[in-house]
């Protein structure tokens, strides 16, 4: 009897521990990720799999079809391969961008079909159902063919698994489709289990055709095809819509005897005949160097690994990265939007180098090799404001490698990057943001790179008036202190140059460069020459110094073009001097006029949560003693209104993780209010406890905890660091990372 009781007790304990383990596993950070967030409302994210900062990614491609809007009519349908509302699937693209505002990549489309081979995407496309998306995994049922598709990815390899019904089945590889129309592609059938080739890309934000570059691939199939072939379409375009929506030229389908085809609208097919339900896996290695490297990437990263094994490795890697921040309290939806946001900040910048270290240099004139990681996709006008500061705090080794990548670009191109994409400098947007990113990281203790080279590079971009691609109009800026209407977006650009100059002044001071410190500090304040005291707004000036007329402060909202500003209007740029808010308060006449004008931005509904110039404005009330509660209420309301656990759960374009980084910081209760300055401002955390694990290579402490102590969810009453009360709503990065517990106490 006693023995039976012991066995029963042991069994009960076993099942309890098993249940406990399963429960804990189900609550891992990676399991809260919902990749569908941001796939609507212009968020420009995609739901398919990618490894952390991976080169390869797979996305369902549903923006070309008769049931969907024409691509050219709406930017949402241009900038990413997937829009949640669409219903017509034409394949699965193998390289994609997340959260960018211009079309690029979305190419090398794989598509399973059944029956006779059809190579016109308008005819072979299908509706789809039962989508499932997780970090590193996506699956869907393709209705027309009763085929199930499952997808995962390693760093440089996309892995697809198709479950086919009995009968003839086909796998198409289409190089004619994509988000852009660059010319040039090649496909070669190497064997009944392997295809290799390349596809030209490179017209990001309407760059010239000269900027096109190749993406190479090798596709390997788990089962040999019974038949295979290639095709080439000869399109006869009649206007833009015909170019996007279909072809009316001739098509040549070439079977087994012809194994290679070169052209613009080409593809290949593998055909099987199954006696019963069968599964075929396809691994596609990617490289920006060569076909040989794509094959090596495939073999080194996935080799003989099964689909499930690749997914497990990627799942574990995502969980490791996401677990650098652990949150307690809050609802499951709170955790979902938080960890999905953190997930989105870990997509770009992404790896460019192959597994052997090779990558194309910035001018693509030669192949170089790195012993570390060469990163690409630097959307710096967006990401300098919060995404890179977040990376410095939570992933400092990655940030260090990103800065080393920037300095390599400087060696190769003579300039720091502005908006670099796959070793092509697009020079998109305005300002000189790389300096801010480098200084911000350096002053936070990330200094394992050539600081003096970095300083020389940023001073060059700030001083060289001739042939400077980073700072157009620099000569006028230096002479007048601002850009006139002779240049696009003169007010915005002046403010961006000011912010960069301030960052340079901080590094100059740290390096003992006293004259540079004084010079760049003075330059950083020249925004004041564009301040109209009557309007209490910034406005453009003509080259002769007169105000530009007629001037409408609201013109430029919702990305409309206007004379003075880039992607915004006078209200949305009214406080875009993050480095000198105290000076702006004085310029506006003191605390009350400043606060009143700031409040107007929100009362007049001029605040735009979906764009960067005013993204820090909700936190600016922290500069006014006694009004910090406004920041607390604003941030909480904006999170609730604009970030949700659904496809429309981002306020707009994620901008390579910038919107997501804003959310991560806001839910933790801190924000990097002045990019370049190693300081944070504080608001109410949205979890009871947040633990940030710190990298011992860069920080002394193992972790820092942010804790919320509340009685009735009221205003912040006091803030303590290690039990000592802070006398402001600001904390230095050094004090923060060397602390133990930052406690926010509410009334």
XYZ file of C-alpha atoms in Angstrom:
747
model
C 0.000 0.000 0.000
C 2.798 2.398 0.906
C 4.629 1.506 -2.297
C 1.523 2.255 -4.357
C 1.148 5.614 -2.666
C 4.806 6.410 -3.427
C 4.367 5.529 -7.063
C 1.218 7.611 -7.190
C 2.983 10.550 -5.592
C 5.961 10.232 -7.931
C 3.646 10.019 -10.905
C 1.745 13.067 -9.730
C 4.994 14.983 -9.272
C 6.157 13.900 -12.711
C 2.993 15.135 -14.408
C 3.071 18.324 -12.371
C 6.652 19.022 -13.482
C 5.767 18.105 -17.055
C 2.781 20.453 -16.956
C 4.924 23.159 -15.337
C 7.627 22.750 -17.998
C 5.100 22.901 -20.815
C 3.504 25.971 -19.245
C 6.873 27.702 -18.936
C 7.778 26.744 -22.509
C 4.482 28.133 -23.770
C 5.304 31.461 -22.167
C 8.709 31.947 -23.773
C 9.175 35.418 -25.332
C 9.393 33.948 -28.844
C 5.897 32.500 -28.475
C 4.367 35.938 -28.074
C 5.538 37.094 -31.512
C 2.741 37.736 -34.012
C 4.312 38.446 -37.436
C 0.929 39.517 -38.827
C 1.204 42.773 -36.850
C 2.073 45.518 -39.332
C 0.915 43.675 -42.444
C -1.891 46.216 -42.887
C -2.277 49.980 -42.397
C 0.894 50.584 -44.453
C 3.051 48.860 -41.842
C 5.020 47.151 -44.648
C 6.020 44.130 -42.581
C 5.659 40.561 -43.843
C 4.449 37.453 -41.972
C 6.928 34.946 -43.359
C 10.003 33.492 -41.654
C 13.393 35.087 -41.175
C 16.220 34.389 -38.723
C 17.404 37.265 -36.518
C 19.034 39.783 -38.887
C 18.875 37.182 -41.634
C 19.746 37.658 -45.291
C 17.147 35.170 -46.536
C 13.465 35.527 -45.776
C 10.297 34.081 -47.211
C 7.092 36.035 -47.685
C 3.796 35.147 -49.294
C 3.538 37.363 -52.372
C -0.014 38.631 -52.819
C 0.341 42.034 -54.510
C -0.012 40.953 -58.135
C -3.320 39.583 -59.230
C -6.745 40.355 -60.676
C -8.437 40.520 -57.265
C -5.823 42.891 -55.821
C -5.176 46.546 -56.429
C -2.758 47.471 -59.229
C 0.693 47.927 -57.736
C 1.306 51.403 -59.096
C -1.741 53.086 -57.523
C -0.997 52.872 -53.816
C 2.311 52.908 -51.965
C 1.088 50.272 -49.506
C 0.888 47.861 -52.388
C 4.290 48.886 -53.686
C 6.644 48.703 -50.744
C 6.130 45.147 -49.526
C 5.181 41.761 -50.994
C 2.228 41.096 -48.710
C -0.838 43.072 -47.653
C -3.165 41.389 -45.186
C -6.379 42.375 -46.975
C -5.341 40.769 -50.258
C -6.600 37.345 -51.266
C -4.679 36.247 -54.383
C -1.351 34.469 -53.908
C 1.209 34.183 -56.697
C 4.143 32.657 -54.835
C 6.619 32.985 -52.012
C 9.465 35.474 -52.434
C 12.832 34.499 -50.966
C 14.424 37.907 -50.195
C 12.400 40.732 -48.676
C 12.614 43.994 -46.764
C 10.602 44.749 -43.643
C 9.061 48.119 -42.918
C 10.496 50.287 -45.675
C 8.735 52.950 -47.698
C 9.975 52.117 -51.189
C 9.725 48.912 -53.224
C 12.721 46.601 -53.501
C 13.468 42.864 -53.474
C 10.395 40.625 -53.145
C 11.950 38.368 -55.787
C 12.753 34.707 -56.554
C 9.190 33.436 -56.230
C 8.514 29.785 -55.473
C 5.005 28.483 -56.171
C 3.524 24.969 -55.869
C 0.757 23.921 -58.289
C -0.925 20.752 -59.489
C -2.125 19.526 -62.878
C -0.684 20.771 -66.154
C 2.126 23.309 -65.941
C 0.889 26.905 -66.166
C 3.468 29.706 -65.996
C 1.265 32.828 -66.152
C 0.943 34.045 -62.553
C -2.516 35.471 -63.247
C -3.647 31.972 -64.159
C -1.695 29.856 -61.687
C -2.304 32.172 -58.725
C -4.718 31.050 -56.028
C -6.700 32.130 -53.026
C -5.380 30.832 -49.726
C -6.542 30.033 -46.211
C -5.538 28.932 -42.725
C -2.485 31.160 -42.406
C -0.271 30.583 -39.373
C 2.683 32.854 -38.599
C 5.245 32.569 -35.801
C 8.796 33.758 -35.359
C 10.709 31.705 -37.922
C 7.676 29.881 -39.308
C 4.762 30.445 -41.683
C 2.229 28.039 -43.141
C -0.763 28.358 -45.445
C -3.202 26.257 -47.455
C -3.235 27.023 -51.177
C -6.890 26.550 -52.018
C -6.770 25.967 -55.756
C -4.382 23.032 -55.490
C -5.156 21.664 -52.017
C -1.462 22.060 -51.233
C -0.124 22.960 -47.819
C 2.939 25.200 -47.733
C 5.219 25.520 -44.708
C 8.238 27.807 -44.481
C 11.202 28.515 -42.253
C 14.653 30.048 -42.699
C 18.218 30.071 -41.455
C 20.427 33.178 -41.824
C 21.041 32.742 -45.555
C 18.710 29.922 -46.592
C 14.950 29.805 -47.021
C 13.363 26.377 -46.501
C 9.950 25.466 -47.933
C 7.928 22.311 -47.420
C 5.023 21.499 -49.716
C 2.537 18.702 -49.067
C 0.987 17.652 -52.399
C -2.066 15.475 -53.112
C -1.961 12.442 -55.370
C -1.398 13.237 -59.055
C 0.820 15.619 -61.036
C 2.421 18.333 -58.951
C 4.699 21.184 -59.938
C 7.051 23.633 -58.254
C 7.551 26.861 -60.203
C 10.479 29.224 -59.708
C 9.488 32.566 -61.214
C 12.083 35.315 -61.732
C 9.717 37.521 -63.705
C 7.730 38.682 -60.687
C 8.900 41.083 -57.984
C 8.201 44.437 -56.426
C 10.275 46.236 -59.053
C 10.986 45.723 -62.730
C 14.758 45.532 -63.044
C 15.845 43.723 -66.171
C 18.171 40.764 -66.153
C 17.914 37.243 -64.772
C 19.313 33.761 -65.353
C 18.164 30.255 -64.499
C 20.051 27.003 -64.984
C 18.715 23.553 -64.154
C 21.771 21.789 -62.753
C 20.071 18.435 -62.104
C 16.618 17.013 -61.351
C 17.173 18.196 -57.751
C 18.936 21.540 -58.199
C 18.485 24.925 -59.868
C 20.841 27.899 -59.771
C 20.532 31.446 -61.033
C 20.395 35.162 -60.361
C 17.935 38.053 -60.441
C 18.742 41.752 -60.855
C 17.392 44.159 -58.245
C 18.341 47.663 -57.161
C 15.779 50.325 -58.102
C 14.989 51.205 -54.469
C 13.163 54.550 -54.260
C 13.370 54.793 -58.031
C 17.150 54.686 -58.315
C 18.547 54.628 -61.819
C 18.973 51.328 -63.705
C 22.746 51.733 -63.334
C 22.318 50.902 -59.645
C 20.987 47.401 -60.356
C 22.850 44.498 -58.777
C 22.441 40.707 -58.704
C 21.060 38.435 -56.009
C 22.248 34.877 -56.557
C 20.533 31.673 -55.484
C 20.755 27.899 -55.483
C 17.563 25.868 -54.986
C 17.825 22.258 -53.877
C 14.859 19.839 -53.891
C 14.454 16.851 -51.575
C 13.013 14.690 -54.365
C 14.175 14.485 -58.002
C 11.760 15.854 -60.566
C 10.282 13.525 -63.185
C 10.250 16.384 -65.689
C 11.659 19.874 -65.621
C 12.036 22.869 -67.863
C 12.499 26.600 -68.205
C 10.420 29.342 -69.742
C 10.941 32.756 -71.237
C 8.257 35.350 -71.830
C 8.598 38.014 -74.480
C 6.310 40.742 -73.153
C 4.716 43.374 -75.351
C 3.846 46.052 -72.821
C 1.071 48.549 -73.368
C 1.363 51.060 -70.546
C 2.118 50.740 -66.878
C -0.855 48.582 -65.952
C -0.030 45.969 -68.562
C 3.541 45.975 -67.314
C 2.419 45.098 -63.798
C -0.725 43.138 -64.364
C 0.168 40.776 -67.162
C 1.813 40.008 -70.478
C 0.462 39.867 -73.996
C 3.577 38.706 -75.769
C 4.804 35.228 -76.636
C 5.928 32.529 -74.217
C 8.428 29.773 -74.916
C 8.436 26.727 -72.656
C 11.609 24.678 -72.973
C 11.665 21.154 -71.529
C 14.409 18.818 -70.325
C 16.797 19.350 -73.218
C 17.101 23.086 -72.541
C 18.478 23.729 -69.060
C 19.531 27.394 -69.118
C 17.663 30.557 -69.974
C 18.623 34.231 -69.698
C 16.195 37.130 -69.914
C 13.825 39.396 -68.079
C 10.688 37.310 -67.554
C 11.970 33.815 -67.056
C 11.397 30.864 -64.787
C 11.685 27.130 -64.324
C 9.438 24.288 -63.241
C 9.925 20.889 -61.638
C 7.151 18.330 -62.176
C 6.319 15.261 -60.102
C 3.748 12.483 -60.400
C 2.753 11.098 -57.032
C 0.757 7.926 -56.343
C -0.199 9.246 -52.929
C 0.164 12.350 -50.797
C 3.827 13.375 -50.771
C 6.011 16.099 -49.285
C 8.810 17.969 -51.066
C 11.254 20.275 -49.294
C 13.042 23.068 -51.144
C 16.081 24.843 -49.712
C 17.157 28.073 -51.391
C 20.531 29.541 -50.498
C 21.027 33.253 -51.118
C 24.168 35.305 -51.799
C 25.004 38.778 -53.089
C 28.458 37.545 -54.194
C 28.073 34.467 -56.403
C 26.182 31.292 -57.172
C 29.039 29.322 -55.633
C 28.626 31.205 -52.374
C 24.863 30.688 -52.419
C 25.490 26.954 -52.707
C 28.046 27.076 -49.899
C 25.608 29.008 -47.698
C 22.979 26.345 -48.355
C 25.298 23.484 -47.520
C 26.903 25.032 -44.426
C 23.702 26.289 -42.836
C 21.189 23.611 -43.703
C 23.066 20.683 -45.283
C 21.105 17.531 -44.548
C 18.997 19.200 -41.850
C 15.289 18.592 -42.009
C 12.729 21.378 -42.160
C 11.875 20.820 -38.499
C 15.519 20.942 -37.469
C 16.094 24.264 -39.256
C 12.965 25.704 -37.674
C 14.014 24.582 -34.188
C 17.422 26.261 -34.570
C 15.833 29.511 -35.736
C 13.166 29.328 -33.034
C 15.864 28.930 -30.387
C 17.893 31.807 -31.805
C 14.855 34.091 -31.786
C 14.062 33.117 -28.226
C 17.621 33.800 -27.133
C 17.572 37.279 -28.670
C 14.089 38.188 -27.433
C 14.881 36.926 -23.921
C 17.398 39.747 -23.499
C 14.369 41.661 -22.207
C 11.983 39.845 -19.862
C 8.668 41.404 -18.874
C 6.329 40.494 -16.023
C 2.745 41.572 -15.572
C 0.531 42.958 -18.288
C -1.877 41.046 -20.489
C -0.988 38.527 -23.181
C -1.800 41.194 -25.767
C 0.638 43.559 -24.044
C 3.356 40.931 -24.256
C 2.475 40.144 -27.851
C 2.777 43.707 -29.101
C 5.945 44.183 -27.030
C 7.796 41.081 -28.209
C 6.596 41.492 -31.790
C 7.990 45.028 -31.724
C 11.310 43.759 -30.355
C 11.230 41.081 -33.081
C 10.794 43.760 -35.752
C 13.811 45.703 -34.432
C 15.929 42.568 -34.964
C 15.281 42.214 -38.708
C 17.272 45.188 -40.079
C 20.124 45.946 -40.369
C 20.787 42.393 -41.494
C 23.729 40.214 -42.483
C 25.250 40.857 -45.916
C 28.326 38.629 -45.824
C 28.190 34.990 -46.814
C 29.129 32.146 -44.484
C 32.709 32.365 -45.796
C 32.872 36.076 -44.905
C 32.680 37.421 -48.462
C 30.528 40.405 -49.440
C 30.440 42.999 -52.244
C 31.998 46.345 -51.340
C 29.930 49.523 -51.314
C 30.660 50.324 -54.974
C 30.288 46.646 -55.902
C 33.591 46.850 -57.760
C 35.223 44.052 -55.788
C 34.561 41.282 -53.312
C 35.864 41.743 -49.784
C 36.022 39.444 -46.794
C 35.241 39.996 -43.132
C 36.120 37.982 -40.038
C 33.065 39.418 -38.283
C 29.690 40.488 -39.596
C 29.076 42.924 -42.428
C 25.648 44.495 -41.991
C 23.413 46.143 -44.560
C 20.041 47.963 -44.807
C 20.778 51.169 -42.894
C 17.589 53.248 -42.947
C 19.386 55.825 -40.832
C 17.052 58.837 -41.095
C 14.548 56.668 -39.289
C 16.599 54.409 -37.074
C 19.052 56.882 -35.543
C 16.285 58.208 -33.316
C 15.595 55.097 -31.267
C 16.294 51.759 -32.960
C 20.084 52.101 -32.877
C 20.077 53.409 -29.288
C 17.993 50.343 -28.357
C 20.530 48.101 -30.085
C 23.353 49.789 -28.169
C 21.586 49.092 -24.887
C 20.391 45.523 -25.445
C 22.591 44.175 -28.271
C 25.845 46.168 -28.054
C 27.948 43.597 -29.939
C 25.592 43.867 -32.892
C 25.753 47.655 -32.692
C 29.550 47.519 -32.646
C 29.547 45.366 -35.782
C 27.112 47.773 -37.434
C 29.459 50.686 -36.761
C 32.391 48.672 -38.083
C 30.298 48.029 -41.199
C 29.707 51.788 -41.551
C 33.448 52.432 -41.294
C 34.127 49.765 -43.901
C 31.712 51.620 -46.173
C 33.659 54.799 -45.480
C 36.867 53.006 -46.519
C 35.231 51.706 -49.695
C 33.154 54.714 -50.708
C 34.834 57.684 -49.039
C 31.680 58.493 -47.059
C 29.685 57.170 -44.162
C 26.343 55.612 -45.180
C 23.118 57.569 -45.482
C 20.584 54.952 -46.645
C 22.640 51.929 -47.662
C 21.018 48.827 -49.130
C 22.942 45.693 -50.098
C 26.155 47.657 -50.730
C 24.343 50.274 -52.794
C 24.152 53.790 -51.361
C 20.728 55.151 -52.230
C 21.200 58.625 -50.614
C 17.523 58.522 -49.680
C 16.059 61.101 -47.247
C 17.894 64.065 -45.730
C 20.454 64.768 -43.058
C 23.692 63.085 -42.015
C 22.516 60.517 -39.461
C 25.430 58.059 -39.334
C 27.375 60.457 -37.109
C 24.587 60.437 -34.531
C 24.473 56.634 -34.409
C 28.224 56.326 -33.957
C 28.461 59.015 -31.267
C 25.475 57.621 -29.376
C 27.072 54.177 -29.211
C 30.530 55.489 -28.385
C 29.325 57.606 -25.471
C 27.417 54.599 -24.136
C 30.671 52.667 -23.857
C 30.745 50.804 -27.174
C 34.262 51.748 -28.211
C 35.795 48.621 -29.756
C 36.173 50.266 -33.164
C 38.483 52.909 -34.622
C 37.029 55.990 -32.932
C 39.466 58.407 -34.565
C 38.660 57.091 -38.027
C 34.978 57.515 -37.211
C 35.582 61.058 -35.982
C 37.539 61.956 -39.121
C 34.744 60.506 -41.287
C 31.995 62.493 -39.581
C 33.996 65.740 -39.606
C 34.608 65.250 -43.321
C 30.888 64.907 -43.985
C 30.230 67.997 -41.860
C 32.929 70.213 -43.423
C 33.570 69.213 -47.042
C 31.507 71.635 -49.107
C 32.389 70.309 -52.564
C 31.233 66.943 -53.869
C 29.531 66.011 -50.634
C 26.702 63.535 -51.289
C 25.650 63.417 -47.627
C 25.034 67.121 -47.034
C 23.693 68.941 -50.103
C 23.816 72.720 -49.657
C 26.482 72.483 -46.973
C 28.252 75.661 -48.118
C 25.102 77.739 -47.687
C 24.369 76.030 -44.379
C 27.803 76.948 -43.029
C 27.638 80.517 -44.339
C 24.046 81.348 -43.384
C 23.370 78.841 -40.630
C 20.457 77.378 -42.600
C 19.439 76.159 -46.018
C 17.266 78.430 -48.122
C 14.415 77.470 -50.426
C 17.036 76.845 -53.107
C 17.144 73.358 -51.628
C 14.373 70.823 -50.976
C 13.078 70.626 -47.423
C 15.353 73.424 -46.184
C 13.954 73.671 -42.650
C 13.967 69.908 -42.099
C 17.438 69.545 -43.535
C 18.802 72.386 -41.407
C 17.408 70.743 -38.285
C 18.920 67.391 -39.265
C 22.334 68.980 -39.883
C 22.051 70.710 -36.485
C 21.356 67.412 -34.750
C 24.352 65.759 -36.418
C 26.604 68.704 -35.608
C 25.614 68.455 -31.967
C 26.521 64.768 -31.912
C 29.904 65.559 -33.458
C 30.463 68.235 -30.812
C 29.893 65.642 -28.071
C 32.536 63.326 -29.494
C 34.882 66.254 -30.093
C 34.578 67.155 -26.429
C 35.232 63.569 -25.347
C 38.328 63.414 -27.570
C 39.673 66.747 -26.340
C 39.125 68.489 -29.678
C 38.211 71.797 -28.037
C 37.974 73.973 -31.137
C 35.805 71.464 -32.959
C 33.648 71.176 -29.856
C 33.010 74.928 -29.836
C 32.523 75.136 -33.589
C 30.048 72.290 -33.892
C 28.171 73.330 -30.767
C 27.638 76.758 -32.314
C 26.570 75.241 -35.632
C 24.065 72.977 -33.882
C 22.114 76.017 -32.670
C 21.611 77.728 -36.020
C 18.040 76.420 -36.254
C 17.136 79.559 -34.311
C 17.526 81.617 -37.501
C 14.487 79.843 -38.934
C 12.274 80.491 -35.914
C 9.344 82.831 -36.487
C 8.538 84.374 -33.100
C 5.086 85.475 -34.205
C 4.027 81.977 -35.249
C 6.232 80.223 -32.702
C 7.116 77.864 -35.520
C 9.997 77.287 -37.892
C 9.523 78.464 -41.454
C 11.626 78.567 -44.617
C 13.643 81.543 -45.774
C 14.560 82.645 -49.272
C 18.203 82.931 -50.292
C 18.039 86.693 -49.583
C 16.975 86.014 -46.015
C 13.315 86.976 -46.365
C 10.596 84.662 -45.118
C 9.077 82.436 -47.758
C 5.561 83.555 -48.717
C 2.814 82.433 -48.732
C 3.390 80.137 -45.787
C 0.887 77.574 -44.544
C 2.070 75.837 -41.331
C -0.220 72.877 -41.968
C 0.947 72.244 -45.520
C 2.948 69.047 -45.784
C 0.961 66.844 -43.445
C 0.340 63.241 -44.511
C 3.484 63.193 -46.655
C 2.286 65.910 -49.023
C 5.019 67.905 -50.712
C 5.730 71.421 -49.490
C 8.506 73.984 -49.732
C 9.923 73.902 -46.239
C 9.765 70.371 -44.922
C 10.422 66.729 -45.736
C 7.626 64.328 -44.756
C 5.930 66.735 -42.415
C 4.817 70.316 -41.842
C 5.750 73.207 -39.560
C 3.829 71.751 -36.628
C 5.439 68.349 -36.964
C 8.902 69.952 -37.029
C 8.130 72.598 -34.392
C 10.179 70.817 -31.707
C 12.547 68.774 -33.870
C 15.667 70.061 -32.101
C 16.066 67.214 -29.593
C 19.574 68.273 -28.624
C 18.538 71.744 -27.439
C 15.051 71.549 -25.939
C 16.095 73.770 -23.045
C 17.306 76.361 -25.553
C 14.041 76.062 -27.454
C 12.093 76.638 -24.234
C 13.999 79.876 -23.735
C 13.515 80.840 -27.409
C 9.760 80.357 -27.049
C 9.599 82.556 -23.983
C 9.725 80.088 -21.129
C 8.018 77.005 -19.754
C 4.388 78.049 -20.238
C 4.616 79.274 -23.864
C 6.630 76.151 -24.700
C 4.090 73.868 -23.011
C 1.141 75.665 -24.614
C 2.651 75.375 -28.088
C 3.525 71.737 -27.544
C -0.022 71.038 -26.408
C -1.338 72.651 -29.598
C 0.442 70.016 -31.686
C -1.823 67.429 -30.085
C -4.971 69.558 -29.736
C -4.850 70.549 -33.411
C -4.300 66.898 -34.345
C -1.000 67.736 -35.991
C 0.920 65.045 -34.160
C 1.751 62.160 -36.511
C 2.551 58.926 -34.698
C 3.426 57.295 -38.008
C 6.413 59.474 -38.825
C 9.772 60.280 -37.290
C 10.136 64.087 -36.982
C 7.701 64.348 -34.064
C 8.090 60.846 -32.647
C 9.651 62.089 -29.388
C 7.147 64.906 -28.773
C 4.983 62.997 -26.267
C 7.998 62.911 -23.952
C 8.810 66.634 -24.135
C 6.468 67.586 -21.280
C 9.070 65.962 -19.034
C 11.138 69.130 -19.496
C 8.428 71.199 -17.756
C 8.336 70.711 -14.005
C 4.849 69.797 -12.854
C 3.659 68.723 -16.314
C 5.405 65.388 -16.565
C 2.028 63.708 -16.065
C 1.083 64.844 -19.566
C 3.850 62.722 -21.029
C 2.697 59.763 -18.967
C -0.890 60.076 -20.192
C 0.083 60.769 -23.795
C 2.455 57.846 -24.119
C -0.035 55.434 -22.581
C -2.844 56.662 -24.825
C -0.717 56.501 -27.972
C 0.348 52.940 -27.195
C -3.266 51.892 -26.665
C -4.529 53.640 -29.801
C -1.814 52.815 -32.313
C -0.211 49.511 -31.283
C -2.460 46.482 -31.179
C -2.379 42.724 -31.601
C -3.783 42.676 -35.130
C -2.556 43.301 -38.689
C -3.338 47.028 -38.360
C -1.402 47.087 -35.103
C 1.281 49.566 -36.195
C 0.564 53.277 -36.734
C 2.073 53.119 -40.236
C 5.297 52.113 -41.943
C 7.529 50.420 -39.391
C 10.544 52.184 -40.973
C 12.977 49.309 -40.481
C 11.976 48.894 -36.843
C 11.715 52.541 -35.755
C 8.030 52.479 -34.827
C 8.601 49.185 -33.065
C 11.586 50.564 -31.133
C 9.413 53.485 -29.970
C 6.952 50.975 -28.563
C 9.617 48.848 -26.858
C 11.042 51.884 -25.084
C 7.617 53.314 -24.242
C 6.374 50.085 -22.696
C 9.588 49.778 -20.661
C 9.127 53.333 -19.372
C 12.265 55.015 -20.740
C 13.092 56.831 -23.975
C 16.352 58.116 -25.578
C 15.098 61.687 -25.788
C 18.170 63.250 -27.436
C 19.909 60.968 -29.963
C 23.651 61.173 -29.421
C 23.220 62.201 -25.790
C 23.589 59.209 -23.443
C 20.438 60.038 -21.475
C 16.930 58.641 -21.088
C 13.736 60.301 -19.995
C 11.325 58.334 -17.832
C 7.627 57.612 -17.998
C 5.306 54.960 -16.576
C 6.341 51.376 -17.422
C 3.489 49.293 -18.831
C 4.659 46.125 -17.132
C 5.109 45.549 -13.425
C 8.694 44.504 -13.966
C 11.118 44.686 -16.893
C 14.524 42.999 -16.737
C 17.100 44.002 -19.347
C 19.996 41.565 -19.536
C 23.251 43.407 -20.145
C 26.202 42.169 -22.194
C 29.183 41.724 -19.818
C 31.570 42.542 -22.654
C 30.287 46.117 -22.576
C 28.543 46.626 -19.234
C 29.559 45.942 -15.627
C 26.194 44.730 -14.373
C 24.417 41.565 -15.459
C 21.038 43.258 -15.704
C 18.972 46.314 -14.861
C 15.410 46.058 -13.589
C 12.659 48.621 -14.178
C 9.898 48.170 -11.647
C 6.513 49.840 -11.403
C 5.007 50.259 -7.967
C 1.434 51.433 -8.151
C -1.475 52.089 -5.858
C -4.185 53.334 -8.200
C -2.489 53.708 -11.592
C -2.087 57.435 -11.037
C 0.702 59.878 -11.837
C 4.313 59.134 -11.068
C 4.982 60.321 -7.539
C 8.681 59.518 -7.331
C 11.471 57.660 -9.095
C 14.178 55.719 -7.279
C 17.439 54.192 -8.446
C 18.744 51.601 -6.000
C 16.495 53.084 -3.330
C 17.695 56.665 -3.803
C 15.215 59.236 -5.105
C 15.993 60.904 -8.431
C 15.313 64.616 -8.599
C 14.169 64.620 -12.239
C 12.535 62.530 -14.939
C 15.891 62.011 -16.643
C 18.674 59.523 -16.039
C 22.080 59.134 -17.650
C 22.869 55.939 -19.508
C 25.830 55.362 -17.195
C 23.734 55.599 -14.042
C 21.023 53.446 -15.587
C 23.199 50.496 -16.673
C 25.247 50.633 -13.459
C 22.143 50.601 -11.317
C 20.215 47.628 -10.042
C 16.579 48.638 -9.818
C 14.912 51.693 -11.321
C 11.643 51.957 -9.426
C 8.775 54.104 -10.681
C 6.319 54.833 -7.866
C 2.817 56.042 -8.679
C 0.334 57.829 -6.428
